[in-house]
JSON list of C-alpha atoms in Angstrom, two decimals:
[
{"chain": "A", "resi": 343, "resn": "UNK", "atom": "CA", "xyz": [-38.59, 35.11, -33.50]},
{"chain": "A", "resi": 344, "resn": "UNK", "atom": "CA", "xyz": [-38.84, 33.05, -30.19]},
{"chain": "A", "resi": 345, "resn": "UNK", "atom": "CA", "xyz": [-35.41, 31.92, -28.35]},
{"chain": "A", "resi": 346, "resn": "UNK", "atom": "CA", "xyz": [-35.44, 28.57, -26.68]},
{"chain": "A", "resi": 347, "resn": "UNK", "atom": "CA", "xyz": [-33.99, 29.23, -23.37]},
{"chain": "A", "resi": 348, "resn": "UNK", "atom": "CA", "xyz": [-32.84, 26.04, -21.04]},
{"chain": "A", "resi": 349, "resn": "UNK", "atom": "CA", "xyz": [-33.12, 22.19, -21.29]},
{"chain": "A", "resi": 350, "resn": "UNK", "atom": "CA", "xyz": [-36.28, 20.31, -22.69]},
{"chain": "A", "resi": 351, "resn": "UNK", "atom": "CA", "xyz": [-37.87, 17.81, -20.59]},
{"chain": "A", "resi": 352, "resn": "UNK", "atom": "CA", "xyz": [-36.43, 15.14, -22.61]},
{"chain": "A", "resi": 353, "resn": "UNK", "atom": "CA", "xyz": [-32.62, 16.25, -22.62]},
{"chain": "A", "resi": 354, "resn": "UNK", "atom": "CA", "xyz": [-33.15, 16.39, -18.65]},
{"chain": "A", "resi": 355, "resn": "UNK", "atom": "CA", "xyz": [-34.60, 12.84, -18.38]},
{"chain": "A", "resi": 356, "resn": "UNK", "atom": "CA", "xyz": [-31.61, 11.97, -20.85]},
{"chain": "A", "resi": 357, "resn": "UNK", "atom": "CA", "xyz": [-28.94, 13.23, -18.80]},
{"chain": "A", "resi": 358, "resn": "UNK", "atom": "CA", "xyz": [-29.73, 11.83, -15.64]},
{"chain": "A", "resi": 359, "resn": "UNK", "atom": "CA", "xyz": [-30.05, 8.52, -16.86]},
{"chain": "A", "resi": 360, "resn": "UNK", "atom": "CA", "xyz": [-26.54, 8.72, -18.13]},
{"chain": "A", "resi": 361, "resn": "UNK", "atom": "CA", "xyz": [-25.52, 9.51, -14.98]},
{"chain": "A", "resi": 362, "resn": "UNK", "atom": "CA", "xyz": [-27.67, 7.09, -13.23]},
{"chain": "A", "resi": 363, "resn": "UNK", "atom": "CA", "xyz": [-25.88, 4.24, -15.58]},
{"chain": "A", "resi": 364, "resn": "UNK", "atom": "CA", "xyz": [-22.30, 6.24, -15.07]},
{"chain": "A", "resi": 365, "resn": "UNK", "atom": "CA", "xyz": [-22.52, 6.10, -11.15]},
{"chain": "A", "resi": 366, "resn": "UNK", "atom": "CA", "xyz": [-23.95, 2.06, -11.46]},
{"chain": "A", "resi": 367, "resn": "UNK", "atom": "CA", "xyz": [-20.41, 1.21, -13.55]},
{"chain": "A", "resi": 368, "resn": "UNK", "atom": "CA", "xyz": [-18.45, 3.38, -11.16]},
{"chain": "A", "resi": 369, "resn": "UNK", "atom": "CA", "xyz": [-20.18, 1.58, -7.89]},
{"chain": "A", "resi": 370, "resn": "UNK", "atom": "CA", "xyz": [-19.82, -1.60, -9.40]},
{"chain": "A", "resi": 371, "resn": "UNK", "atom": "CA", "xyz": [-15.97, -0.87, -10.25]},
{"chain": "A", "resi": 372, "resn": "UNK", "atom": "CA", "xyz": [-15.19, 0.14, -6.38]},
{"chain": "A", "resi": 373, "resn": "UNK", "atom": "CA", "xyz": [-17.02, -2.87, -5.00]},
{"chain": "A", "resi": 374, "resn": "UNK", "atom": "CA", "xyz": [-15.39, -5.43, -7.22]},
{"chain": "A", "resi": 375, "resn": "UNK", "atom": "CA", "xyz": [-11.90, -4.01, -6.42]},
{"chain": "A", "resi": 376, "resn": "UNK", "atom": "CA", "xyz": [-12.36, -4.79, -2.97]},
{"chain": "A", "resi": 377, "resn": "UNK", "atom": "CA", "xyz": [-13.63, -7.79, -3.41]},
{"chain": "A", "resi": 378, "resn": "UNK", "atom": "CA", "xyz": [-10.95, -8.86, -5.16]},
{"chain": "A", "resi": 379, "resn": "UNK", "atom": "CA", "xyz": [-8.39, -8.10, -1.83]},
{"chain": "A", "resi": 380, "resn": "UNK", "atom": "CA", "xyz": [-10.36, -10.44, 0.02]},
{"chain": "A", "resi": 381, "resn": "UNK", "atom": "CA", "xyz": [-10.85, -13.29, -2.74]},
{"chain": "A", "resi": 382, "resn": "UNK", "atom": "CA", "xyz": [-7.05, -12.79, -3.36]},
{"chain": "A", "resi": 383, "resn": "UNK", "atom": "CA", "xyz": [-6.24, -13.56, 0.64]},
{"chain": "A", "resi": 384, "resn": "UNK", "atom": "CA", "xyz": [-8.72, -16.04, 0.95]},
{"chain": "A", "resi": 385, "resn": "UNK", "atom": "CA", "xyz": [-7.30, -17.75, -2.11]},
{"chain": "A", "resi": 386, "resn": "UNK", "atom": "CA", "xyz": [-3.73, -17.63, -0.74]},
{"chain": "A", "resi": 387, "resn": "UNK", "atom": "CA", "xyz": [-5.08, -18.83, 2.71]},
{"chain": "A", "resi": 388, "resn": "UNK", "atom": "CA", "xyz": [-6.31, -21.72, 1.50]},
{"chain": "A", "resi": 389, "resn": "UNK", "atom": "CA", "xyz": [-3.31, -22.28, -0.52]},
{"chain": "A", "resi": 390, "resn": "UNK", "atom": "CA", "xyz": [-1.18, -21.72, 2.85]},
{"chain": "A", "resi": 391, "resn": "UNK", "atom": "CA", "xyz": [-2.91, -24.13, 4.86]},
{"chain": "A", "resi": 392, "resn": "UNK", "atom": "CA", "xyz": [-2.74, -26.90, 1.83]},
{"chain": "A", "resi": 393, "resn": "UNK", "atom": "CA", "xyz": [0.86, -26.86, 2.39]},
{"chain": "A", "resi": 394, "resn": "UNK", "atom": "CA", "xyz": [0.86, -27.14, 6.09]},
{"chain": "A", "resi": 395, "resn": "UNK", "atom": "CA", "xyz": [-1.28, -29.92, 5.39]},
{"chain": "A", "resi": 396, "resn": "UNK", "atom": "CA", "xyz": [1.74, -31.61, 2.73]},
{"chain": "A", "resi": 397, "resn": "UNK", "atom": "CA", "xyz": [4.52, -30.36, 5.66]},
{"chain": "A", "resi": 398, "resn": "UNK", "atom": "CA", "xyz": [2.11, -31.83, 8.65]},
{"chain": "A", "resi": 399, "resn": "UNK", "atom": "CA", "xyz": [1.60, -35.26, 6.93]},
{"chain": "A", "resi": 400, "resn": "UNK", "atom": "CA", "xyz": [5.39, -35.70, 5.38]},
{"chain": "A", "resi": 401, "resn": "UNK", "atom": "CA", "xyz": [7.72, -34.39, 7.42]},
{"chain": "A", "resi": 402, "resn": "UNK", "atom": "CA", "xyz": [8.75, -35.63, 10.77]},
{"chain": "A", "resi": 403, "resn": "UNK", "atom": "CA", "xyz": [8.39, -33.30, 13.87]},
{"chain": "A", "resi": 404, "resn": "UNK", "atom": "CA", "xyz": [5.65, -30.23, 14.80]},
{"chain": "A", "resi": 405, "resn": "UNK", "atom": "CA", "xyz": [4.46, -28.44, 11.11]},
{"chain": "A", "resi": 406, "resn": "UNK", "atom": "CA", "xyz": [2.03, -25.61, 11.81]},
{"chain": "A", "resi": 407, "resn": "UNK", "atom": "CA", "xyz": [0.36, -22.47, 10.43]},
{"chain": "A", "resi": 408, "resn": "UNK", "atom": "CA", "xyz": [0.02, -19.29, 12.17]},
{"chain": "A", "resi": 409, "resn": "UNK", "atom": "CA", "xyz": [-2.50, -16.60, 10.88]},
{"chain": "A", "resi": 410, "resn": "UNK", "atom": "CA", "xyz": [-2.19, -13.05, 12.49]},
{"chain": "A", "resi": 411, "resn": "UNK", "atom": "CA", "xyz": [-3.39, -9.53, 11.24]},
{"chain": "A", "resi": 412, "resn": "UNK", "atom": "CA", "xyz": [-1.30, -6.25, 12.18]},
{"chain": "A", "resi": 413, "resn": "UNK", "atom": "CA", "xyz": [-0.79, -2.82, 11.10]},
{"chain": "A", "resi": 414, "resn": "UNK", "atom": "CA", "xyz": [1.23, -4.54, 8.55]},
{"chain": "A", "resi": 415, "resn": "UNK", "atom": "CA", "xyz": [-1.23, -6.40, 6.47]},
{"chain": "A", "resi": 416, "resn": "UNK", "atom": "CA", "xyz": [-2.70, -10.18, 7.19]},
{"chain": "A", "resi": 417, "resn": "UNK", "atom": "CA", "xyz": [0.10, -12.66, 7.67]},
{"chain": "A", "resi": 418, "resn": "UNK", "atom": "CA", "xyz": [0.56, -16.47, 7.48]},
{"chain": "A", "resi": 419, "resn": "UNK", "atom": "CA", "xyz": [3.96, -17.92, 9.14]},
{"chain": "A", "resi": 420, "resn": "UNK", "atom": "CA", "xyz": [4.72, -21.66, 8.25]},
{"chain": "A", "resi": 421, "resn": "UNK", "atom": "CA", "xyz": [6.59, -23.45, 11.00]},
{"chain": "A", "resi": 422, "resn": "UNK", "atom": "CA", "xyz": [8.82, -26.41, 11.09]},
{"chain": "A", "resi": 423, "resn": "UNK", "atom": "CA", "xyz": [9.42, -27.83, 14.23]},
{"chain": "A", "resi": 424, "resn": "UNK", "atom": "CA", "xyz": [9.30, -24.39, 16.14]},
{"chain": "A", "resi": 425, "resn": "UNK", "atom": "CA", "xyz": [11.69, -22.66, 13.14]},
{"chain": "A", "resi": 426, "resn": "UNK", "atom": "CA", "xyz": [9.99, -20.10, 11.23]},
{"chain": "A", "resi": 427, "resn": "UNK", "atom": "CA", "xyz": [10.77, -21.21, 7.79]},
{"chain": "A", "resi": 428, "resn": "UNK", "atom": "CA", "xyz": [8.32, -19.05, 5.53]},
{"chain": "A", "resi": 429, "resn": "UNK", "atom": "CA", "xyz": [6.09, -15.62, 6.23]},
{"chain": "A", "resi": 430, "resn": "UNK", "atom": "CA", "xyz": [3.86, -14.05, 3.95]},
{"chain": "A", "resi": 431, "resn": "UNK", "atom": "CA", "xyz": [1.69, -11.45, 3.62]},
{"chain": "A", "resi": 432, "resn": "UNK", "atom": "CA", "xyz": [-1.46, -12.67, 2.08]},
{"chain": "A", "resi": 433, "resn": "UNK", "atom": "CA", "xyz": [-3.76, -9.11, 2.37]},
{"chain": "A", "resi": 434, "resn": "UNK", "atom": "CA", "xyz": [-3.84, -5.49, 3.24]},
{"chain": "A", "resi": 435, "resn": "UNK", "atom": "CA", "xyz": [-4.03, -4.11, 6.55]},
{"chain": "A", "resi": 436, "resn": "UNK", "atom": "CA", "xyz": [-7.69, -3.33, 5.64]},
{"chain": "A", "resi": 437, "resn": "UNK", "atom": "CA", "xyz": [-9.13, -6.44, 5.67]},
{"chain": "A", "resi": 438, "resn": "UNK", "atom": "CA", "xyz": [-10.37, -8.18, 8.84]},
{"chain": "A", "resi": 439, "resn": "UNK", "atom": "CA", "xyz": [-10.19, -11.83, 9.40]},
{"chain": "A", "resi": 440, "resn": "UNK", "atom": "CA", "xyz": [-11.94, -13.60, 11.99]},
{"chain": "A", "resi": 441, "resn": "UNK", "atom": "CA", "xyz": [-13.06, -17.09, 12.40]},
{"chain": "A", "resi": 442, "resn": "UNK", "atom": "CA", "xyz": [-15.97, -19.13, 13.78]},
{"chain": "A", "resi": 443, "resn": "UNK", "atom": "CA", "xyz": [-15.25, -22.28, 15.98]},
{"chain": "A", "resi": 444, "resn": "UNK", "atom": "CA", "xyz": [-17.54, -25.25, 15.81]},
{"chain": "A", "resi": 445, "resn": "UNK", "atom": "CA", "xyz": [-19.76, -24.30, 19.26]},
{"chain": "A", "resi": 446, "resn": "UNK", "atom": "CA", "xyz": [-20.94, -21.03, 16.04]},
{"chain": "A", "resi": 447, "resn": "UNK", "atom": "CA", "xyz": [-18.60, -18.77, 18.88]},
{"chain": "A", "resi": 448, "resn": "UNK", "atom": "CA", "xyz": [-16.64, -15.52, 16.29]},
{"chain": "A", "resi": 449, "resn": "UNK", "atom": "CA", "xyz": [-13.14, -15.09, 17.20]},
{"chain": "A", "resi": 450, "resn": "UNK", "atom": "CA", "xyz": [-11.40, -12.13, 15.71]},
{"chain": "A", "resi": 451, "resn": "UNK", "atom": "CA", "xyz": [-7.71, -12.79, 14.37]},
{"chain": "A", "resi": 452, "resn": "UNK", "atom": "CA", "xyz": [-5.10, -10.12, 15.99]},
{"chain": "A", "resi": 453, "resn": "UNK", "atom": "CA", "xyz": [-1.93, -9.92, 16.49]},
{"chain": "A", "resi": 454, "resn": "UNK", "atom": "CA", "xyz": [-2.45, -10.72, 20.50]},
{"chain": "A", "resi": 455, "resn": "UNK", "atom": "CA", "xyz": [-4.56, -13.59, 18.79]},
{"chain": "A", "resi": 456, "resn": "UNK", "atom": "CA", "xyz": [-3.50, -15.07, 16.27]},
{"chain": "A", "resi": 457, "resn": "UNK", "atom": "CA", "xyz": [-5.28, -18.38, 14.55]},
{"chain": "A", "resi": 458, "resn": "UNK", "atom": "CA", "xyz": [-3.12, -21.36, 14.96]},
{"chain": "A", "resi": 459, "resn": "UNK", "atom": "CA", "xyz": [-3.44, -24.63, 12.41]},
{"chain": "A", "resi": 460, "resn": "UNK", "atom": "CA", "xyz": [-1.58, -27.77, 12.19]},
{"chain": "A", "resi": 461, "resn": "UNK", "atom": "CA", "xyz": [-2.91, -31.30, 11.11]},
{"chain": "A", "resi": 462, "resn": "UNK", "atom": "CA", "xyz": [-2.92, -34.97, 13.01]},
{"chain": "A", "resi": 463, "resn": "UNK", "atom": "CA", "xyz": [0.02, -36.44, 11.04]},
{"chain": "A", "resi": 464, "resn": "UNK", "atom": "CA", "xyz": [-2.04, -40.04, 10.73]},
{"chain": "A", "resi": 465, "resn": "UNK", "atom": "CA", "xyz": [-5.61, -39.43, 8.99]},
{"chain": "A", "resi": 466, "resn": "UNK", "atom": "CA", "xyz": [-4.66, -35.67, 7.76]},
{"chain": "A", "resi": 467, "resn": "UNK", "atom": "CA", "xyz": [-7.70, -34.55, 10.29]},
{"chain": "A", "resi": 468, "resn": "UNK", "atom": "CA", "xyz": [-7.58, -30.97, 11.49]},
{"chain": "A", "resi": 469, "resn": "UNK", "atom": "CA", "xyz": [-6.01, -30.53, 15.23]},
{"chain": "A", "resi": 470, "resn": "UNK", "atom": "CA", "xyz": [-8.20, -28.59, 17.44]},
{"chain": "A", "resi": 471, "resn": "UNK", "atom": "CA", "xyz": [-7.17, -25.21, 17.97]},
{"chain": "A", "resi": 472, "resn": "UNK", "atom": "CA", "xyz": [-5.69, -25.25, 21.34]},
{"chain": "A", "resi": 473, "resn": "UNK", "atom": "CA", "xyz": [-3.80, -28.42, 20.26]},
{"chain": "A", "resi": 474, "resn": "UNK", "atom": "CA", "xyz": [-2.00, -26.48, 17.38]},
{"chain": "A", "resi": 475, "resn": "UNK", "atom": "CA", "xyz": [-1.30, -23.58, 19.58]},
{"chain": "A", "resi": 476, "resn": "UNK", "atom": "CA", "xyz": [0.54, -25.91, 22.10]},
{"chain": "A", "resi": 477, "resn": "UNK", "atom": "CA", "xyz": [2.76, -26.88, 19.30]},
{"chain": "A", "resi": 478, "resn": "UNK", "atom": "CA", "xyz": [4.07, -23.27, 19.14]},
{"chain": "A", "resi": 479, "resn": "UNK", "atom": "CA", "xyz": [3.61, -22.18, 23.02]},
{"chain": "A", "resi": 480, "resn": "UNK", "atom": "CA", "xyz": [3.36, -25.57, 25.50]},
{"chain": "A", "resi": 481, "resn": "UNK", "atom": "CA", "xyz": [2.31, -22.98, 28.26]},
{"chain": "A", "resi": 482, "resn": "UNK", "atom": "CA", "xyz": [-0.26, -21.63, 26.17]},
{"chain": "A", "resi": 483, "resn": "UNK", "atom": "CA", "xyz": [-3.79, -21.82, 27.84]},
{"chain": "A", "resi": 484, "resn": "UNK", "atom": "CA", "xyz": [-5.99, -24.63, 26.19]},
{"chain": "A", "resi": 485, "resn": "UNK", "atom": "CA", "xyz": [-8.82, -23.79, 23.36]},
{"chain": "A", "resi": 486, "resn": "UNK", "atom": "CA", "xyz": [-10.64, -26.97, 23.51]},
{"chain": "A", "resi": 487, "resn": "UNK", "atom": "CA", "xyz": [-12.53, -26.60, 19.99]},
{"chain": "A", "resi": 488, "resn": "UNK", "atom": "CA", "xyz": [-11.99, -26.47, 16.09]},
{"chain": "A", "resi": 489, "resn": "UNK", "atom": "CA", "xyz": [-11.78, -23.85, 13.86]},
{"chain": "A", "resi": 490, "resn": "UNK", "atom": "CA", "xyz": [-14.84, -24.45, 10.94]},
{"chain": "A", "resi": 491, "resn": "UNK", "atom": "CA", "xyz": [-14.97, -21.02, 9.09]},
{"chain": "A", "resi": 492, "resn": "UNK", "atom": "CA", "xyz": [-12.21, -18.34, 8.65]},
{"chain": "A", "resi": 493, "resn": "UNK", "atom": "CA", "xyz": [-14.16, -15.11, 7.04]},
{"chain": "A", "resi": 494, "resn": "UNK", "atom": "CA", "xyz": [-12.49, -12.77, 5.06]},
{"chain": "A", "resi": 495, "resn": "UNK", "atom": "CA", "xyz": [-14.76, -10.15, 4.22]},
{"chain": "A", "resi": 496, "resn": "UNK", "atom": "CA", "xyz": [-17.03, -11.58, 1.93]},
{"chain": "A", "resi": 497, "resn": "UNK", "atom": "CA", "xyz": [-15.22, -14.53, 1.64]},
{"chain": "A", "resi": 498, "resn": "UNK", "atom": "CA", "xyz": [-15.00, -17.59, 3.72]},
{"chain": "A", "resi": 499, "resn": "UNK", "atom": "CA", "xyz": [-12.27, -20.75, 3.75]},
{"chain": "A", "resi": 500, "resn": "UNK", "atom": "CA", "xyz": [-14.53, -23.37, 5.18]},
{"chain": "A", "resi": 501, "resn": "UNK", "atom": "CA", "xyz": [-12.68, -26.41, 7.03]},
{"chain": "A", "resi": 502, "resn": "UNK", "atom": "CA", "xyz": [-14.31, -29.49, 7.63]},
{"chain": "A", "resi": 503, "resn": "UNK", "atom": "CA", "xyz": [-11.80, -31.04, 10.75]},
{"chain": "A", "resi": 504, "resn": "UNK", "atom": "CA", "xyz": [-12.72, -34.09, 10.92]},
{"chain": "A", "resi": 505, "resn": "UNK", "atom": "CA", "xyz": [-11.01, -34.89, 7.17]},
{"chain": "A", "resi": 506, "resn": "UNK", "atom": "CA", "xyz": [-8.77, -31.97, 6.65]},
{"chain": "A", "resi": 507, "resn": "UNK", "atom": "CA", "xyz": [-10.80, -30.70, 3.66]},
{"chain": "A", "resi": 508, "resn": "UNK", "atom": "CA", "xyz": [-10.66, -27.01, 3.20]},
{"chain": "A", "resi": 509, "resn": "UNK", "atom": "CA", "xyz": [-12.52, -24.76, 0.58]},
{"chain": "A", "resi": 510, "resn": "UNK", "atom": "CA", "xyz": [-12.90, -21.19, -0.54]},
{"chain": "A", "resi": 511, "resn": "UNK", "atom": "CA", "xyz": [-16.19, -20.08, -0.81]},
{"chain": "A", "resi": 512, "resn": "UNK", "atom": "CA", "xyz": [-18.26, -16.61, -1.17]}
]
């Protein structure tokens, strides 16, 4: 009588495919959970500077957005004539957020540099970003150019300036 010792050829091939299909779901799991951080801030983003947009063209006075990142998570401060009058964090501390300006330059967002936004009250047209920053800080030194493209990871909230139109895209 002969003992079979050890795995066939076929229960080897078997069991590595199993795990070949086990570590695809798990990959796929980890990358989609991250992606969803940065889809959720993007989303919220967008959302933020809508309403800046509402505040900018209805309300009388200086209405402006401020984007920053710190140890904290990523932040977006509404402003109403120089009062603070909402903050919220809109991501993790984890994800970066930079944008590009519309000479293709990549500016990272810090807290030492933050992303200013505010809207021409009269056509609804983005104000450039050194124009938006004034409106916080009149000392502040000028950035003569628009914001086009704020990444978040994989994501991106595109902003056309000339109309005001903003979008989230992947």
């Amino acid at each position: 009588m002969q003992r079979n010792k050890g795995f066939s050829m076929i229960e080897l091939i078997v069991a590595i495919a199993l795990l070949g299909i086990a570590v695809t779901l798990i990959g796929g799991s980890i990358t989609q959970i991250f992606s969803l951080d940065q889809r959720q801030c993007a989303n919220e983003l967008n959302s933020a500077i809508s309403r800046c947009k509402i505040g900018a063209m209805s309300r009388a006075g200086d209405v402006y957005l401020k984007l920053s990142v710190s140890g904290d998570g990523v932040f977006c401060t509404y402003y109403e004539n120089d009062t603070q009058t909402e903050q919220r964090k809109i991501g993790k501390p984890t994800l970066t957020i930079s944008y590009t300006d519309d000479a293709g330059v990549n500016h990272t967002v810090t807290e030492a540099a933050p992303l200013y936004l505010s809207f021409v009250r009269t056509t609804g047209a983005f104000l450039k970003v050194g124009d938006a920053q004034r409106l916080a800080d009149p000392a502040a030194a000028p950035a003569d150019y628009y914001c086009e493209t704020i990444h978040v990871g994989a994501y991106r909230v595109e902003l056309i300036p000339v109309t005001g139109r903003h979008d989230v895209a992947r």
